[in-house]
PDB file of C-alpha atoms in Angstrom:
ATOM      1  CA  UNK A   1     -72.384  39.661  36.770  1.00  0.00           C
ATOM      2  CA  UNK A   2     -71.125  38.222  33.388  1.00  0.00           C
ATOM      3  CA  UNK A   3     -68.434  35.692  32.732  1.00  0.00           C
ATOM      4  CA  UNK A   4     -66.609  36.229  29.571  1.00  0.00           C
ATOM      5  CA  UNK A   5     -64.125  33.502  28.414  1.00  0.00           C
ATOM      6  CA  UNK A   6     -61.221  34.373  26.007  1.00  0.00           C
ATOM      7  CA  UNK A   7     -59.240  31.648  24.500  1.00  0.00           C
ATOM      8  CA  UNK A   8     -55.505  31.504  23.352  1.00  0.00           C
ATOM      9  CA  UNK A   9     -56.086  33.294  20.084  1.00  0.00           C
ATOM     10  CA  UNK A  10     -57.946  36.064  21.802  1.00  0.00           C
ATOM     11  CA  UNK A  11     -55.000  36.647  24.247  1.00  0.00           C
ATOM     12  CA  UNK A  12     -52.401  35.483  21.928  1.00  0.00           C
ATOM     13  CA  UNK A  13     -50.821  38.947  21.259  1.00  0.00           C
ATOM     14  CA  UNK A  14     -50.636  42.412  22.677  1.00  0.00           C
ATOM     15  CA  UNK A  15     -52.986  43.629  19.907  1.00  0.00           C
ATOM     16  CA  UNK A  16     -55.630  41.024  20.876  1.00  0.00           C
ATOM     17  CA  UNK A  17     -55.258  41.667  24.526  1.00  0.00           C
ATOM     18  CA  UNK A  18     -55.860  45.329  23.782  1.00  0.00           C
ATOM     19  CA  UNK A  19     -59.057  44.326  21.858  1.00  0.00           C
ATOM     20  CA  UNK A  20     -60.108  42.106  24.815  1.00  0.00           C
ATOM     21  CA  UNK A  21     -59.725  45.149  27.131  1.00  0.00           C
ATOM     22  CA  UNK A  22     -61.908  47.251  24.812  1.00  0.00           C
ATOM     23  CA  UNK A  23     -64.557  44.611  24.890  1.00  0.00           C
ATOM     24  CA  UNK A  24     -64.530  44.296  28.649  1.00  0.00           C
ATOM     25  CA  UNK A  25     -64.169  47.979  29.458  1.00  0.00           C
ATOM     26  CA  UNK A  26     -67.203  48.786  27.437  1.00  0.00           C
ATOM     27  CA  UNK A  27     -69.494  46.663  29.667  1.00  0.00           C
ATOM     28  CA  UNK A  28     -71.715  48.270  32.203  1.00  0.00           C
ATOM     29  CA  UNK A  29     -71.739  45.412  34.542  1.00  0.00           C
ATOM     30  CA  UNK A  30     -69.473  43.415  36.684  1.00  0.00           C
ATOM     31  CA  UNK A  31     -67.350  40.992  34.657  1.00  0.00           C
ATOM     32  CA  UNK A  32     -65.277  37.876  35.437  1.00  0.00           C
ATOM     33  CA  UNK A  33     -62.790  37.442  32.569  1.00  0.00           C
ATOM     34  CA  UNK A  34     -61.467  33.847  32.081  1.00  0.00           C
ATOM     35  CA  UNK A  35     -58.308  33.697  30.041  1.00  0.00           C
ATOM     36  CA  UNK A  36     -56.501  30.838  28.549  1.00  0.00           C
ATOM     37  CA  UNK A  37     -52.768  30.652  27.911  1.00  0.00           C
ATOM     38  CA  UNK A  38     -51.420  32.689  25.040  1.00  0.00           C
ATOM     39  CA  UNK A  39     -52.041  31.109  21.869  1.00  0.00           C
ATOM     40  CA  UNK A  40     -49.889  28.205  21.126  1.00  0.00           C
ATOM     41  CA  UNK A  41     -48.176  28.074  24.563  1.00  0.00           C
ATOM     42  CA  UNK A  42     -50.029  25.130  25.999  1.00  0.00           C
ATOM     43  CA  UNK A  43     -48.697  23.179  22.987  1.00  0.00           C
ATOM     44  CA  UNK A  44     -45.127  24.546  23.518  1.00  0.00           C
ATOM     45  CA  UNK A  45     -45.322  23.536  27.259  1.00  0.00           C
ATOM     46  CA  UNK A  46     -46.573  19.979  26.338  1.00  0.00           C
ATOM     47  CA  UNK A  47     -43.818  19.549  23.763  1.00  0.00           C
ATOM     48  CA  UNK A  48     -41.292  20.649  26.210  1.00  0.00           C
ATOM     49  CA  UNK A  49     -42.554  18.377  28.821  1.00  0.00           C
ATOM     50  CA  UNK A  50     -42.471  15.378  26.540  1.00  0.00           C
ATOM     51  CA  UNK A  51     -38.914  16.166  25.480  1.00  0.00           C
ATOM     52  CA  UNK A  52     -37.871  16.627  29.161  1.00  0.00           C
ATOM     53  CA  UNK A  53     -39.282  13.304  30.052  1.00  0.00           C
ATOM     54  CA  UNK A  54     -37.202  11.756  27.278  1.00  0.00           C
ATOM     55  CA  UNK A  55     -34.135  13.439  28.678  1.00  0.00           C
ATOM     56  CA  UNK A  56     -33.764  15.631  25.548  1.00  0.00           C
ATOM     57  CA  UNK A  57     -32.108  18.859  26.267  1.00  0.00           C
ATOM     58  CA  UNK A  58     -34.152  20.251  23.356  1.00  0.00           C
ATOM     59  CA  UNK A  59     -36.909  21.230  25.812  1.00  0.00           C
ATOM     60  CA  UNK A  60     -34.753  24.363  26.634  1.00  0.00           C
ATOM     61  CA  UNK A  61     -35.484  25.540  22.991  1.00  0.00           C
ATOM     62  CA  UNK A  62     -39.223  25.417  23.698  1.00  0.00           C
ATOM     63  CA  UNK A  63     -38.711  27.276  27.034  1.00  0.00           C
ATOM     64  CA  UNK A  64     -36.748  30.046  25.343  1.00  0.00           C
ATOM     65  CA  UNK A  65     -39.665  30.495  22.985  1.00  0.00           C
ATOM     66  CA  UNK A  66     -42.139  30.387  25.882  1.00  0.00           C
ATOM     67  CA  UNK A  67     -40.155  32.945  27.830  1.00  0.00           C
ATOM     68  CA  UNK A  68     -39.487  35.255  24.685  1.00  0.00           C
ATOM     69  CA  UNK A  69     -43.255  35.220  23.705  1.00  0.00           C
ATOM     70  CA  UNK A  70     -44.337  36.408  27.137  1.00  0.00           C
ATOM     71  CA  UNK A  71     -41.729  39.066  27.292  1.00  0.00           C
ATOM     72  CA  UNK A  72     -42.566  40.138  23.834  1.00  0.00           C
ATOM     73  CA  UNK A  73     -46.230  40.625  24.870  1.00  0.00           C
ATOM     74  CA  UNK A  74     -45.316  42.346  28.124  1.00  0.00           C
ATOM     75  CA  UNK A  75     -42.906  44.758  26.307  1.00  0.00           C
ATOM     76  CA  UNK A  76     -45.658  45.479  23.756  1.00  0.00           C
ATOM     77  CA  UNK A  77     -48.354  46.184  26.392  1.00  0.00           C
ATOM     78  CA  UNK A  78     -46.498  48.161  28.967  1.00  0.00           C
ATOM     79  CA  UNK A  79     -44.446  51.334  28.711  1.00  0.00           C
ATOM     80  CA  UNK A  80     -42.541  50.426  31.799  1.00  0.00           C
ATOM     81  CA  UNK A  81     -42.459  46.559  31.739  1.00  0.00           C
ATOM     82  CA  UNK A  82     -39.954  46.023  34.416  1.00  0.00           C
ATOM     83  CA  UNK A  83     -42.515  45.598  37.317  1.00  0.00           C
ATOM     84  CA  UNK A  84     -44.673  43.076  35.358  1.00  0.00           C
ATOM     85  CA  UNK A  85     -41.519  41.222  34.250  1.00  0.00           C
ATOM     86  CA  UNK A  86     -40.509  41.014  37.839  1.00  0.00           C
ATOM     87  CA  UNK A  87     -43.851  39.350  38.511  1.00  0.00           C
ATOM     88  CA  UNK A  88     -43.816  36.860  35.553  1.00  0.00           C
ATOM     89  CA  UNK A  89     -40.115  35.819  36.084  1.00  0.00           C
ATOM     90  CA  UNK A  90     -40.912  33.578  39.164  1.00  0.00           C
ATOM     91  CA  UNK A  91     -43.570  31.862  37.289  1.00  0.00           C
ATOM     92  CA  UNK A  92     -41.263  31.303  34.231  1.00  0.00           C
ATOM     93  CA  UNK A  93     -38.519  30.116  36.691  1.00  0.00           C
ATOM     94  CA  UNK A  94     -41.077  27.587  38.311  1.00  0.00           C
ATOM     95  CA  UNK A  95     -41.920  26.277  34.880  1.00  0.00           C
ATOM     96  CA  UNK A  96     -38.208  25.786  34.070  1.00  0.00           C
ATOM     97  CA  UNK A  97     -37.465  24.086  37.343  1.00  0.00           C
ATOM     98  CA  UNK A  98     -40.345  21.593  37.027  1.00  0.00           C
ATOM     99  CA  UNK A  99     -39.122  20.878  33.574  1.00  0.00           C
ATOM    100  CA  UNK A 100     -35.695  20.317  34.894  1.00  0.00           C
ATOM    101  CA  UNK A 101     -37.192  17.951  37.480  1.00  0.00           C
ATOM    102  CA  UNK A 102     -39.011  16.008  34.815  1.00  0.00           C
ATOM    103  CA  UNK A 103     -35.608  15.605  32.993  1.00  0.00           C
ATOM    104  CA  UNK A 104     -33.687  14.437  36.112  1.00  0.00           C
ATOM    105  CA  UNK A 105     -36.375  11.746  36.891  1.00  0.00           C
ATOM    106  CA  UNK A 106     -37.051  11.011  33.311  1.00  0.00           C
ATOM    107  CA  UNK A 107     -40.709  10.719  34.189  1.00  0.00           C
ATOM    108  CA  UNK A 108     -43.941  13.011  33.500  1.00  0.00           C
ATOM    109  CA  UNK A 109     -46.690  12.093  35.763  1.00  0.00           C
ATOM    110  CA  UNK A 110     -50.287  13.267  35.153  1.00  0.00           C
ATOM    111  CA  UNK A 111     -50.018  15.459  38.251  1.00  0.00           C
ATOM    112  CA  UNK A 112     -46.720  17.072  36.997  1.00  0.00           C
ATOM    113  CA  UNK A 113     -48.133  17.568  33.508  1.00  0.00           C
ATOM    114  CA  UNK A 114     -51.281  19.193  34.903  1.00  0.00           C
ATOM    115  CA  UNK A 115     -49.000  21.494  36.933  1.00  0.00           C
ATOM    116  CA  UNK A 116     -47.052  22.347  33.935  1.00  0.00           C
ATOM    117  CA  UNK A 117     -49.990  22.951  31.539  1.00  0.00           C
ATOM    118  CA  UNK A 118     -51.761  25.228  34.176  1.00  0.00           C
ATOM    119  CA  UNK A 119     -48.731  27.498  33.998  1.00  0.00           C
ATOM    120  CA  UNK A 120     -49.648  28.959  30.691  1.00  0.00           C
ATOM    121  CA  UNK A 121     -52.969  30.220  32.137  1.00  0.00           C
ATOM    122  CA  UNK A 122     -51.256  31.621  35.214  1.00  0.00           C
ATOM    123  CA  UNK A 123     -48.931  33.489  33.226  1.00  0.00           C
ATOM    124  CA  UNK A 124     -51.446  34.949  30.792  1.00  0.00           C
ATOM    125  CA  UNK A 125     -53.941  35.816  33.553  1.00  0.00           C
ATOM    126  CA  UNK A 126     -51.314  37.679  35.438  1.00  0.00           C
ATOM    127  CA  UNK A 127     -50.305  39.728  32.311  1.00  0.00           C
ATOM    128  CA  UNK A 128     -53.952  40.502  31.400  1.00  0.00           C
ATOM    129  CA  UNK A 129     -54.864  41.414  34.987  1.00  0.00           C
ATOM    130  CA  UNK A 130     -51.988  43.848  35.168  1.00  0.00           C
ATOM    131  CA  UNK A 131     -52.701  45.417  31.905  1.00  0.00           C
ATOM    132  CA  UNK A 132     -56.346  45.799  32.884  1.00  0.00           C
ATOM    133  CA  UNK A 133     -55.417  47.165  36.157  1.00  0.00           C
ATOM    134  CA  UNK A 134     -57.910  44.785  37.867  1.00  0.00           C
ATOM    135  CA  UNK A 135     -57.978  42.015  40.387  1.00  0.00           C
ATOM    136  CA  UNK A 136     -56.392  38.575  39.679  1.00  0.00           C
ATOM    137  CA  UNK A 137     -58.348  35.746  41.375  1.00  0.00           C
ATOM    138  CA  UNK A 138     -56.841  32.522  41.905  1.00  0.00           C
ATOM    139  CA  UNK A 139     -58.899  29.828  40.347  1.00  0.00           C
ATOM    140  CA  UNK A 140     -57.495  27.086  42.666  1.00  0.00           C
ATOM    141  CA  UNK A 141     -59.209  28.854  45.584  1.00  0.00           C
ATOM    142  CA  UNK A 142     -62.606  28.036  44.376  1.00  0.00           C
ATOM    143  CA  UNK A 143     -62.418  25.304  41.714  1.00  0.00           C
ATOM    144  CA  UNK A 144     -62.306  21.874  43.489  1.00  0.00           C
ATOM    145  CA  UNK A 145     -61.517  18.711  41.650  1.00  0.00           C
ATOM    146  CA  UNK A 146     -60.756  15.012  42.560  1.00  0.00           C
ATOM    147  CA  UNK A 147     -57.227  13.665  42.493  1.00  0.00           C
ATOM    148  CA  UNK A 148     -57.565  12.099  39.058  1.00  0.00           C
ATOM    149  CA  UNK A 149     -54.770  14.107  37.434  1.00  0.00           C
ATOM    150  CA  UNK A 150     -55.129  14.410  33.750  1.00  0.00           C
ATOM    151  CA  UNK A 151     -58.802  13.632  33.869  1.00  0.00           C
ATOM    152  CA  UNK A 152     -59.948  15.380  36.911  1.00  0.00           C
ATOM    153  CA  UNK A 153     -63.568  15.751  37.682  1.00  0.00           C
ATOM    154  CA  UNK A 154     -65.003  18.921  39.070  1.00  0.00           C
ATOM    155  CA  UNK A 155     -66.838  18.829  42.365  1.00  0.00           C
ATOM    156  CA  UNK A 156     -69.667  21.166  41.347  1.00  0.00           C
ATOM    157  CA  UNK A 157     -71.339  21.443  44.700  1.00  0.00           C
ATOM    158  CA  UNK A 158     -68.220  22.594  46.487  1.00  0.00           C
ATOM    159  CA  UNK A 159     -67.034  24.713  43.541  1.00  0.00           C
ATOM    160  CA  UNK A 160     -70.267  26.503  43.237  1.00  0.00           C
ATOM    161  CA  UNK A 161     -70.324  27.201  46.893  1.00  0.00           C
ATOM    162  CA  UNK A 162     -66.775  28.665  46.777  1.00  0.00           C
ATOM    163  CA  UNK A 163     -67.567  30.724  43.715  1.00  0.00           C
ATOM    164  CA  UNK A 164     -70.495  32.225  45.429  1.00  0.00           C
ATOM    165  CA  UNK A 165     -68.326  32.945  48.479  1.00  0.00           C
ATOM    166  CA  UNK A 166     -65.421  34.430  46.399  1.00  0.00           C
ATOM    167  CA  UNK A 167     -67.625  36.627  44.201  1.00  0.00           C
ATOM    168  CA  UNK A 168     -70.633  37.473  46.566  1.00  0.00           C
ATOM    169  CA  UNK A 169     -69.587  41.126  47.145  1.00  0.00           C
ATOM    170  CA  UNK A 170     -67.426  41.464  44.193  1.00  0.00           C
ATOM    171  CA  UNK A 171     -67.684  44.496  41.951  1.00  0.00           C
ATOM    172  CA  UNK A 172     -65.756  45.584  38.838  1.00  0.00           C
ATOM    173  CA  UNK A 173     -63.704  43.354  36.621  1.00  0.00           C
ATOM    174  CA  UNK A 174     -61.594  40.183  37.813  1.00  0.00           C
ATOM    175  CA  UNK A 175     -59.339  37.971  35.715  1.00  0.00           C
ATOM    176  CA  UNK A 176     -59.225  34.183  36.302  1.00  0.00           C
ATOM    177  CA  UNK A 177     -57.087  31.663  34.629  1.00  0.00           C
ATOM    178  CA  UNK A 178     -58.818  28.769  32.846  1.00  0.00           C
ATOM    179  CA  UNK A 179     -58.910  26.569  29.849  1.00  0.00           C
TER     180      UNK A 179
END
């Protein structure tokens, strides 16, 4: 089994996601594909979060760009995008709701920021898994960290144990969200 990591630029557009699919589908072994957020999305989320914490309504502009970018990629990848749009909409709504919460309390805690920044990877991994037609594995089920939000340390013993359990009998291609 191989683990292949693709950063934001590699999954930053429909064209690039198609290239990643060609790379992965050409492999003769089981593959775990780790994908980052679409290129530039993490920065957009960070900017929106900072604006929201300051009480600035301009975070809505960044949220519009984030939504449009994901919908653009989905519309370019899928002939009938309605089903995948229905799947990503709850994630986009969650992102918007957390941003609204940040605005209401005028505070951006490290825990909330980690949650927000992880949304980009969750969105891209969902899109990529649906395009590839393969399983999406939830990284939070096997990666264990401490509670030092913003600077969390991985508990490698527990994480390795859970990875082995999660992938012991796995065959094919799986998509996992990750930096």
